Amino acid sequence: MTRNLKRDVATAGATLDETMVEPQGDLQVVVMDHGSLSRCRLPKRGVLKIGRAETSDIVLSDPAASRLHALLHIGSALELVDAGSHNGTRVGEQRLIAEQRTVVRTGDSIRIGNALLLIQRAPALRQSSISGTRPSLTPSRPLVVAAPAMRAVFELVERVASSNINVLILGETGVGKEVVAESIHRASRQRNQGPFVRINCASIGEALFESELFGHQQGAFTGAVRSKVGLMQTADKGTLFLDEIGEVPLSTQAKLLRVLETREATPVGGLRPQPLDVRFVCATNRNLSAEVAKGTFREDLFFRLNGVTIPVPPLRERVLEIEPLAQAFLAAIAKELERPGLQLSAAALEQLQRYRWPGNVRELRNAIECAALLANDSLIEIAHLPPSIRESVRPAAIKPPTSGVATGASLPDPGETLPPGLSDARRRLEYERIVQALEACNGNQTRAAEHLSMPRRTLVAKLSAYGIPRPRKLSSPPNG
């Protein structure tokens, strides 16, 4: 390593400590690494270390990246230096000469193994409506309610919004639990003028959990040089959304239970409880009943949280919503990139609809962002989608069957009115799952039953109960 590079590495950490606290730059690096997307806002001056080492400012997981792979110098210009990496660094099609500074500009792409870094103009920071949490740098999350399963969810939202009952929102990571929580807040006439405060329970260390939630008095512990209001108090007259409630430390659960019961919170080191006028909405992707059985979650707290349960179905069971969500995300990112003509090709859209979306709506949003950044012209093609989606071969499950079912007869459109008696949200969810399974399996009841993990006899009984036509019973299509 040359003397200049050693100096650059030695000063990188110190320079960033001074400049990254309140970043003032108007540039950012967008990092696409193993299907994930993240952003790093650049300071006005400094040096960013890029590599696999955990001490890097931009940490890459790609195995082709060296521990210290490259340095990005930020000043009157941006200059990239390959730090003598094993596999090299490319800017566009140009491979950098090790330890030689190369000017990079807005729009340039940096390739390190399979990881892609893009230099972009950064959007203006949008003030978060959620106290104590990060400002949002991602496109706004659209509210799309197209599938019957989601219509059932929002029927429940309308019913519970007017009361003060505790709500527990269940669903996989990325399904939109926070969107549902915000909808409850907005639909409440009593609280929609108050704050909506989101607390990610998984992001707060156990040692600081009580202090962050309930606040603390000056001198309550080492380092408490002044009193601090808890995040709970900042939600006064509004809604407190406890996300990832299953991550609350067992040592804190008893105190949280008392707050839920008494609507009072005592700061750490305080003597007098302070009243709380908040509505509690919680969410988790965990099976809290199983956590109770394991002894990692208090049963009495679970019962207190579980006033009303709202299950949010995964995106793979809401296929009708993939296109409107994708288009909404694309419109937002196109505006941010100042590329209003961006469009999804028909082939790319079909590929999105074939994919199973283990990361749900959040993964869809990231996929659209990645594709928009990679598209050279105004049309996003399959080649611009992340590899996991691009290579998906799952049969399409969005169109009614066109074969194996009698001409002039088809499965009921999931958007139609549900059969009488289907007012219960869980039955509505099951109805849509059955319809979509039959569509995905081209009307084959045996395969649909396997897809739903239920006996075929049970599926046949449910078809009759829900008034869903049995495709095999329909007359054969005319030969032709």
Short mmCIF file of N, CA, C and O in Angstrom, two decimals, residues 99-192:
data_model
loop_
_atom_site.label_atom_id
_atom_site.label_comp_id
_atom_site.label_asym_id
_atom_site.label_seq_id
_atom_site.Cartn_x
_atom_site.Cartn_y
_atom_site.Cartn_z
N GLU A 99 -4.95 2.09 -6.62
CA GLU A 99 -4.38 3.21 -5.87
C GLU A 99 -4.25 4.50 -6.69
O GLU A 99 -3.55 5.43 -6.31
N GLN A 100 -4.98 4.57 -7.79
CA GLN A 100 -4.97 5.78 -8.61
C GLN A 100 -6.35 6.43 -8.56
O GLN A 100 -7.36 5.78 -8.77
N ARG A 101 -6.40 7.72 -8.25
CA ARG A 101 -7.68 8.41 -8.12
C ARG A 101 -8.35 8.59 -9.48
O ARG A 101 -7.70 8.97 -10.46
N THR A 102 -9.66 8.31 -9.52
CA THR A 102 -10.44 8.49 -10.73
C THR A 102 -11.67 9.31 -10.40
O THR A 102 -12.40 9.00 -9.44
N VAL A 103 -11.93 10.36 -11.14
CA VAL A 103 -13.09 11.22 -10.90
C VAL A 103 -14.36 10.46 -11.29
O VAL A 103 -14.44 9.86 -12.35
N VAL A 104 -15.36 10.49 -10.40
CA VAL A 104 -16.67 9.91 -10.69
C VAL A 104 -17.71 11.03 -10.60
O VAL A 104 -17.56 11.98 -9.83
N ARG A 105 -18.75 10.90 -11.41
CA ARG A 105 -19.75 11.96 -11.51
C ARG A 105 -21.14 11.41 -11.24
O ARG A 105 -21.34 10.19 -11.23
N THR A 106 -22.08 12.31 -11.05
CA THR A 106 -23.47 11.92 -10.85
C THR A 106 -23.95 11.07 -12.01
O THR A 106 -23.75 11.43 -13.18
N GLY A 107 -24.53 9.93 -11.70
CA GLY A 107 -25.01 9.01 -12.71
C GLY A 107 -24.05 7.88 -13.00
O GLY A 107 -24.43 6.89 -13.64
N ASP A 108 -22.78 8.00 -12.55
CA ASP A 108 -21.82 6.93 -12.79
C ASP A 108 -22.17 5.71 -11.96
O ASP A 108 -22.66 5.82 -10.82
N SER A 109 -21.90 4.54 -12.52
CA SER A 109 -22.13 3.28 -11.81
C SER A 109 -20.78 2.67 -11.46
O SER A 109 -19.86 2.64 -12.28
N ILE A 110 -20.67 2.17 -10.24
CA ILE A 110 -19.44 1.55 -9.74
C ILE A 110 -19.75 0.07 -9.52
O ILE A 110 -20.71 -0.26 -8.81
N ARG A 111 -18.95 -0.80 -10.14
CA ARG A 111 -19.20 -2.24 -10.03
C ARG A 111 -18.09 -2.87 -9.20
O ARG A 111 -16.92 -2.76 -9.53
N ILE A 112 -18.49 -3.54 -8.11
CA ILE A 112 -17.57 -4.30 -7.27
C ILE A 112 -18.13 -5.71 -7.16
O ILE A 112 -19.13 -5.93 -6.45
N GLY A 113 -17.54 -6.65 -7.89
CA GLY A 113 -18.13 -7.98 -7.97
C GLY A 113 -19.52 -7.86 -8.59
O GLY A 113 -19.69 -7.26 -9.65
N ASN A 114 -20.52 -8.41 -7.91
CA ASN A 114 -21.90 -8.29 -8.38
C ASN A 114 -22.63 -7.13 -7.72
O ASN A 114 -23.80 -6.90 -7.99
N ALA A 115 -21.95 -6.41 -6.84
CA ALA A 115 -22.55 -5.25 -6.19
C ALA A 115 -22.45 -4.04 -7.11
O ALA A 115 -21.44 -3.83 -7.78
N LEU A 116 -23.51 -3.24 -7.13
CA LEU A 116 -23.55 -2.05 -7.98
C LEU A 116 -23.80 -0.83 -7.11
O LEU A 116 -24.74 -0.81 -6.30
N LEU A 117 -22.97 0.19 -7.27
CA LEU A 117 -23.12 1.44 -6.53
C LEU A 117 -23.35 2.55 -7.54
O LEU A 117 -22.61 2.67 -8.53
N LEU A 118 -24.36 3.37 -7.31
CA LEU A 118 -24.70 4.46 -8.22
C LEU A 118 -24.59 5.79 -7.49
O LEU A 118 -25.10 5.95 -6.37
N ILE A 119 -23.94 6.77 -8.13
CA ILE A 119 -23.85 8.12 -7.59
C ILE A 119 -25.07 8.89 -8.09
O ILE A 119 -25.31 8.96 -9.30
N GLN A 120 -25.82 9.48 -7.15
CA GLN A 120 -27.06 10.17 -7.51
C GLN A 120 -27.19 11.49 -6.77
O GLN A 120 -26.57 11.70 -5.72
N ARG A 121 -28.02 12.35 -7.32
CA ARG A 121 -28.47 13.50 -6.55
C ARG A 121 -29.39 12.99 -5.46
O ARG A 121 -30.27 12.17 -5.70
N ALA A 122 -29.21 13.49 -4.25
CA ALA A 122 -30.04 13.03 -3.13
C ALA A 122 -31.30 13.86 -3.06
O ALA A 122 -31.27 15.08 -3.26
N PRO A 123 -32.44 13.21 -2.77
CA PRO A 123 -33.68 13.98 -2.58
C PRO A 123 -33.60 14.78 -1.30
O PRO A 123 -32.85 14.43 -0.38
N ALA A 124 -34.37 15.84 -1.23
CA ALA A 124 -34.43 16.62 0.01
C ALA A 124 -34.99 15.75 1.11
O ALA A 124 -35.92 14.97 0.89
N LEU A 125 -34.41 15.85 2.29
CA LEU A 125 -34.91 15.06 3.42
C LEU A 125 -36.34 15.46 3.73
O LEU A 125 -36.64 16.64 3.92
N ARG A 126 -37.22 14.46 3.77
CA ARG A 126 -38.62 14.73 4.11
C ARG A 126 -38.79 14.50 5.60
O ARG A 126 -38.42 13.45 6.12
N GLN A 127 -39.34 15.47 6.28
CA GLN A 127 -39.52 15.34 7.72
C GLN A 127 -40.47 14.21 8.02
O GLN A 127 -41.55 14.10 7.47
N SER A 128 -40.05 13.32 8.92
CA SER A 128 -40.89 12.19 9.28
C SER A 128 -41.98 12.64 10.22
O SER A 128 -41.79 13.48 11.08
N SER A 129 -43.17 12.06 10.04
CA SER A 129 -44.27 12.35 10.96
C SER A 129 -44.18 11.48 12.19
O SER A 129 -45.06 11.49 13.02
N ILE A 130 -43.08 10.72 12.29
CA ILE A 130 -42.95 9.74 13.36
C ILE A 130 -41.80 10.15 14.25
O ILE A 130 -40.65 10.10 13.85
N SER A 131 -42.07 10.61 15.43
CA SER A 131 -41.03 11.08 16.32
C SER A 131 -40.09 9.95 16.69
O SER A 131 -40.49 8.82 16.89
N GLY A 132 -38.83 10.28 16.79
CA GLY A 132 -37.87 9.30 17.29
C GLY A 132 -37.47 8.27 16.27
O GLY A 132 -36.79 7.31 16.62
N THR A 133 -37.86 8.40 15.01
CA THR A 133 -37.47 7.42 14.01
C THR A 133 -36.78 8.12 12.86
O THR A 133 -36.72 9.34 12.79
N ARG A 134 -36.25 7.32 11.95
CA ARG A 134 -35.47 7.85 10.85
C ARG A 134 -36.35 8.59 9.86
O ARG A 134 -37.50 8.25 9.67
N PRO A 135 -35.82 9.65 9.20
CA PRO A 135 -36.58 10.27 8.12
C PRO A 135 -36.63 9.31 6.95
O PRO A 135 -35.72 8.51 6.74
N SER A 136 -37.69 9.39 6.18
CA SER A 136 -37.86 8.46 5.07
C SER A 136 -37.16 8.98 3.84
O SER A 136 -37.33 10.12 3.45
N LEU A 137 -36.33 8.13 3.21
CA LEU A 137 -35.69 8.47 1.95
C LEU A 137 -36.25 7.64 0.81
O LEU A 137 -35.73 7.64 -0.28
N THR A 138 -37.28 6.86 1.08
CA THR A 138 -37.86 5.99 0.07
C THR A 138 -39.15 6.60 -0.44
O THR A 138 -39.75 7.46 0.20
N PRO A 139 -39.62 6.17 -1.62
CA PRO A 139 -40.88 6.71 -2.13
C PRO A 139 -42.01 6.46 -1.15
O PRO A 139 -42.01 5.48 -0.40
N SER A 140 -42.96 7.36 -1.12
CA SER A 140 -44.09 7.20 -0.21
C SER A 140 -44.81 5.90 -0.50
O SER A 140 -44.90 5.47 -1.64
N ARG A 141 -45.32 5.28 0.53
CA ARG A 141 -45.99 3.98 0.36
C ARG A 141 -47.43 4.20 -0.03
O ARG A 141 -48.21 4.76 0.73
N PRO A 142 -47.82 3.77 -1.21
CA PRO A 142 -49.20 3.97 -1.63
C PRO A 142 -50.13 3.01 -0.91
O PRO A 142 -49.74 1.93 -0.50
N LEU A 143 -51.36 3.44 -0.75
CA LEU A 143 -52.39 2.57 -0.17
C LEU A 143 -53.19 1.98 -1.32
O LEU A 143 -53.93 2.68 -2.00
N VAL A 144 -52.98 0.69 -1.56
CA VAL A 144 -53.68 -0.02 -2.63
C VAL A 144 -54.53 -1.10 -1.99
O VAL A 144 -54.03 -1.97 -1.28
N VAL A 145 -55.83 -1.04 -2.23
CA VAL A 145 -56.75 -2.05 -1.70
C VAL A 145 -57.55 -2.58 -2.88
O VAL A 145 -58.61 -2.07 -3.21
N ALA A 146 -57.00 -3.61 -3.53
CA ALA A 146 -57.65 -4.18 -4.71
C ALA A 146 -58.13 -5.60 -4.45
O ALA A 146 -59.17 -6.01 -4.97
N ALA A 147 -57.39 -6.35 -3.66
CA ALA A 147 -57.75 -7.75 -3.41
C ALA A 147 -58.81 -7.83 -2.31
O ALA A 147 -58.80 -7.04 -1.36
N PRO A 148 -59.73 -8.77 -2.41
CA PRO A 148 -60.74 -8.94 -1.37
C PRO A 148 -60.14 -9.13 0.02
O PRO A 148 -60.70 -8.67 1.01
N ALA A 149 -58.99 -9.81 0.09
CA ALA A 149 -58.36 -10.02 1.40
C ALA A 149 -58.00 -8.69 2.04
O ALA A 149 -58.17 -8.51 3.26
N MET A 150 -57.53 -7.74 1.24
CA MET A 150 -57.18 -6.44 1.81
C MET A 150 -58.42 -5.59 2.06
O MET A 150 -58.43 -4.76 2.98
N ARG A 151 -59.46 -5.79 1.27
CA ARG A 151 -60.71 -5.07 1.57
C ARG A 151 -61.25 -5.52 2.92
O ARG A 151 -61.79 -4.72 3.69
N ALA A 152 -61.10 -6.81 3.21
CA ALA A 152 -61.54 -7.31 4.52
C ALA A 152 -60.71 -6.70 5.63
O ALA A 152 -61.24 -6.34 6.70
N VAL A 153 -59.40 -6.55 5.40
CA VAL A 153 -58.53 -5.92 6.39
C VAL A 153 -59.00 -4.51 6.68
O VAL A 153 -59.12 -4.09 7.84
N PHE A 154 -59.29 -3.75 5.63
CA PHE A 154 -59.64 -2.35 5.84
C PHE A 154 -61.09 -2.17 6.32
O PHE A 154 -61.43 -1.12 6.86
N GLU A 155 -61.92 -3.17 6.15
CA GLU A 155 -63.21 -3.15 6.83
C GLU A 155 -62.99 -3.21 8.34
O GLU A 155 -63.64 -2.49 9.11
N LEU A 156 -62.07 -4.07 8.76
CA LEU A 156 -61.74 -4.14 10.19
C LEU A 156 -61.13 -2.83 10.67
O LEU A 156 -61.41 -2.36 11.78
N VAL A 157 -60.28 -2.23 9.86
CA VAL A 157 -59.66 -0.95 10.22
C VAL A 157 -60.74 0.09 10.49
O VAL A 157 -60.68 0.81 11.50
N GLU A 158 -61.74 0.18 9.62
CA GLU A 158 -62.81 1.16 9.80
C GLU A 158 -63.59 0.89 11.09
O GLU A 158 -64.00 1.82 11.79
N ARG A 159 -63.78 -0.39 11.41
CA ARG A 159 -64.57 -0.72 12.60
C ARG A 159 -63.83 -0.38 13.88
O ARG A 159 -64.43 0.10 14.84
N VAL A 160 -62.52 -0.65 13.92
CA VAL A 160 -61.79 -0.47 15.18
C VAL A 160 -61.29 0.96 15.36
O VAL A 160 -60.94 1.35 16.48
N ALA A 161 -61.24 1.74 14.26
CA ALA A 161 -60.63 3.07 14.34
C ALA A 161 -61.36 3.99 15.32
O ALA A 161 -60.73 4.81 15.99
N SER A 162 -62.66 3.85 15.42
CA SER A 162 -63.44 4.77 16.24
C SER A 162 -63.30 4.51 17.73
O SER A 162 -63.67 5.35 18.55
N SER A 163 -62.78 3.34 18.11
CA SER A 163 -62.66 3.01 19.53
C SER A 163 -61.23 3.24 20.00
O SER A 163 -60.37 3.69 19.25
N ASN A 164 -60.97 2.92 21.25
CA ASN A 164 -59.62 3.06 21.81
C ASN A 164 -59.02 1.70 22.12
O ASN A 164 -58.02 1.60 22.82
N ILE A 165 -59.61 0.63 21.57
CA ILE A 165 -59.17 -0.72 21.88
C ILE A 165 -57.78 -0.97 21.32
O ILE A 165 -57.42 -0.44 20.26
N ASN A 166 -56.97 -1.76 22.03
CA ASN A 166 -55.65 -2.12 21.54
C ASN A 166 -55.78 -3.00 20.30
O ASN A 166 -56.66 -3.86 20.24
N VAL A 167 -54.89 -2.78 19.33
CA VAL A 167 -54.93 -3.54 18.08
C VAL A 167 -53.58 -4.22 17.88
O VAL A 167 -52.53 -3.60 18.05
N LEU A 168 -53.62 -5.50 17.50
CA LEU A 168 -52.41 -6.26 17.18
C LEU A 168 -52.45 -6.62 15.70
O LEU A 168 -53.37 -7.31 15.25
N ILE A 169 -51.49 -6.14 14.94
CA ILE A 169 -51.41 -6.40 13.50
C ILE A 169 -50.38 -7.49 13.26
O ILE A 169 -49.23 -7.37 13.69
N LEU A 170 -50.80 -8.55 12.57
CA LEU A 170 -49.92 -9.68 12.31
C LEU A 170 -49.63 -9.79 10.82
O LEU A 170 -50.48 -9.49 9.99
N GLY A 171 -48.45 -10.24 10.49
CA GLY A 171 -48.12 -10.44 9.08
C GLY A 171 -46.63 -10.59 8.88
O GLY A 171 -45.82 -10.22 9.75
N GLU A 172 -46.27 -11.13 7.73
CA GLU A 172 -44.86 -11.32 7.40
C GLU A 172 -44.15 -9.97 7.27
O GLU A 172 -44.78 -8.93 7.12
N THR A 173 -42.84 -10.04 7.29
CA THR A 173 -42.04 -8.83 7.10
C THR A 173 -42.34 -8.21 5.74
O THR A 173 -42.35 -8.90 4.72
N GLY A 174 -42.60 -6.91 5.74
CA GLY A 174 -42.78 -6.18 4.49
C GLY A 174 -44.17 -6.19 3.91
O GLY A 174 -44.37 -5.69 2.80
N VAL A 175 -45.18 -6.73 4.62
CA VAL A 175 -46.52 -6.81 4.03
C VAL A 175 -47.28 -5.48 4.09
O VAL A 175 -48.28 -5.30 3.41
N GLY A 176 -46.82 -4.54 4.92
CA GLY A 176 -47.50 -3.26 5.03
C GLY A 176 -48.21 -3.08 6.36
O GLY A 176 -49.24 -2.40 6.42
N LYS A 177 -47.67 -3.63 7.42
CA LYS A 177 -48.31 -3.51 8.73
C LYS A 177 -48.34 -2.06 9.19
O LYS A 177 -49.29 -1.61 9.81
N GLU A 178 -47.27 -1.31 8.88
CA GLU A 178 -47.25 0.10 9.28
C GLU A 178 -48.29 0.90 8.51
O GLU A 178 -48.90 1.83 9.06
N VAL A 179 -48.53 0.55 7.25
CA VAL A 179 -49.57 1.23 6.48
C VAL A 179 -50.93 1.02 7.12
O VAL A 179 -51.74 1.94 7.22
N VAL A 180 -51.18 -0.21 7.59
CA VAL A 180 -52.45 -0.50 8.27
C VAL A 180 -52.55 0.30 9.56
O VAL A 180 -53.60 0.88 9.88
N ALA A 181 -51.45 0.37 10.31
CA ALA A 181 -51.45 1.13 11.57
C ALA A 181 -51.73 2.60 11.31
O ALA A 181 -52.52 3.24 12.02
N GLU A 182 -51.08 3.17 10.30
CA GLU A 182 -51.32 4.57 9.96
C GLU A 182 -52.76 4.80 9.52
O GLU A 182 -53.36 5.84 9.80
N SER A 183 -53.32 3.82 8.84
CA SER A 183 -54.72 3.93 8.40
C SER A 183 -55.67 3.96 9.59
O SER A 183 -56.67 4.68 9.58
N ILE A 184 -55.38 3.16 10.60
CA ILE A 184 -56.19 3.20 11.82
C ILE A 184 -56.13 4.59 12.45
O ILE A 184 -57.14 5.16 12.87
N HIS A 185 -54.92 5.15 12.47
CA HIS A 185 -54.75 6.50 13.04
C HIS A 185 -55.54 7.54 12.25
O HIS A 185 -56.26 8.36 12.81
N ARG A 186 -55.41 7.49 10.92
CA ARG A 186 -56.09 8.49 10.08
C ARG A 186 -57.61 8.36 10.14
O ARG A 186 -58.32 9.35 10.02
N ALA A 187 -58.09 7.12 10.32
CA ALA A 187 -59.54 6.90 10.33
C ALA A 187 -60.17 7.24 11.68
O ALA A 187 -61.39 7.24 11.81
N SER A 188 -59.34 7.53 12.68
CA SER A 188 -59.86 7.85 14.01
C SER A 188 -60.20 9.34 14.11
O SER A 188 -59.31 10.20 13.98
N ARG A 189 -61.47 9.64 14.32
CA ARG A 189 -61.86 11.04 14.47
C ARG A 189 -61.31 11.65 15.75
O ARG A 189 -61.09 12.86 15.82
N GLN A 190 -61.07 10.81 16.74
CA GLN A 190 -60.59 11.31 18.03
C GLN A 190 -59.10 11.63 17.99
O GLN A 190 -58.65 12.53 18.71
N ARG A 191 -58.32 10.91 17.17
CA ARG A 191 -56.86 11.01 17.28
C ARG A 191 -56.15 11.41 16.00
O ARG A 191 -54.93 11.58 16.00
N ASN A 192 -56.87 11.55 14.90
CA ASN A 192 -56.15 11.78 13.64
C ASN A 192 -55.48 13.15 13.57
O ASN A 192 -54.66 13.40 12.68
#
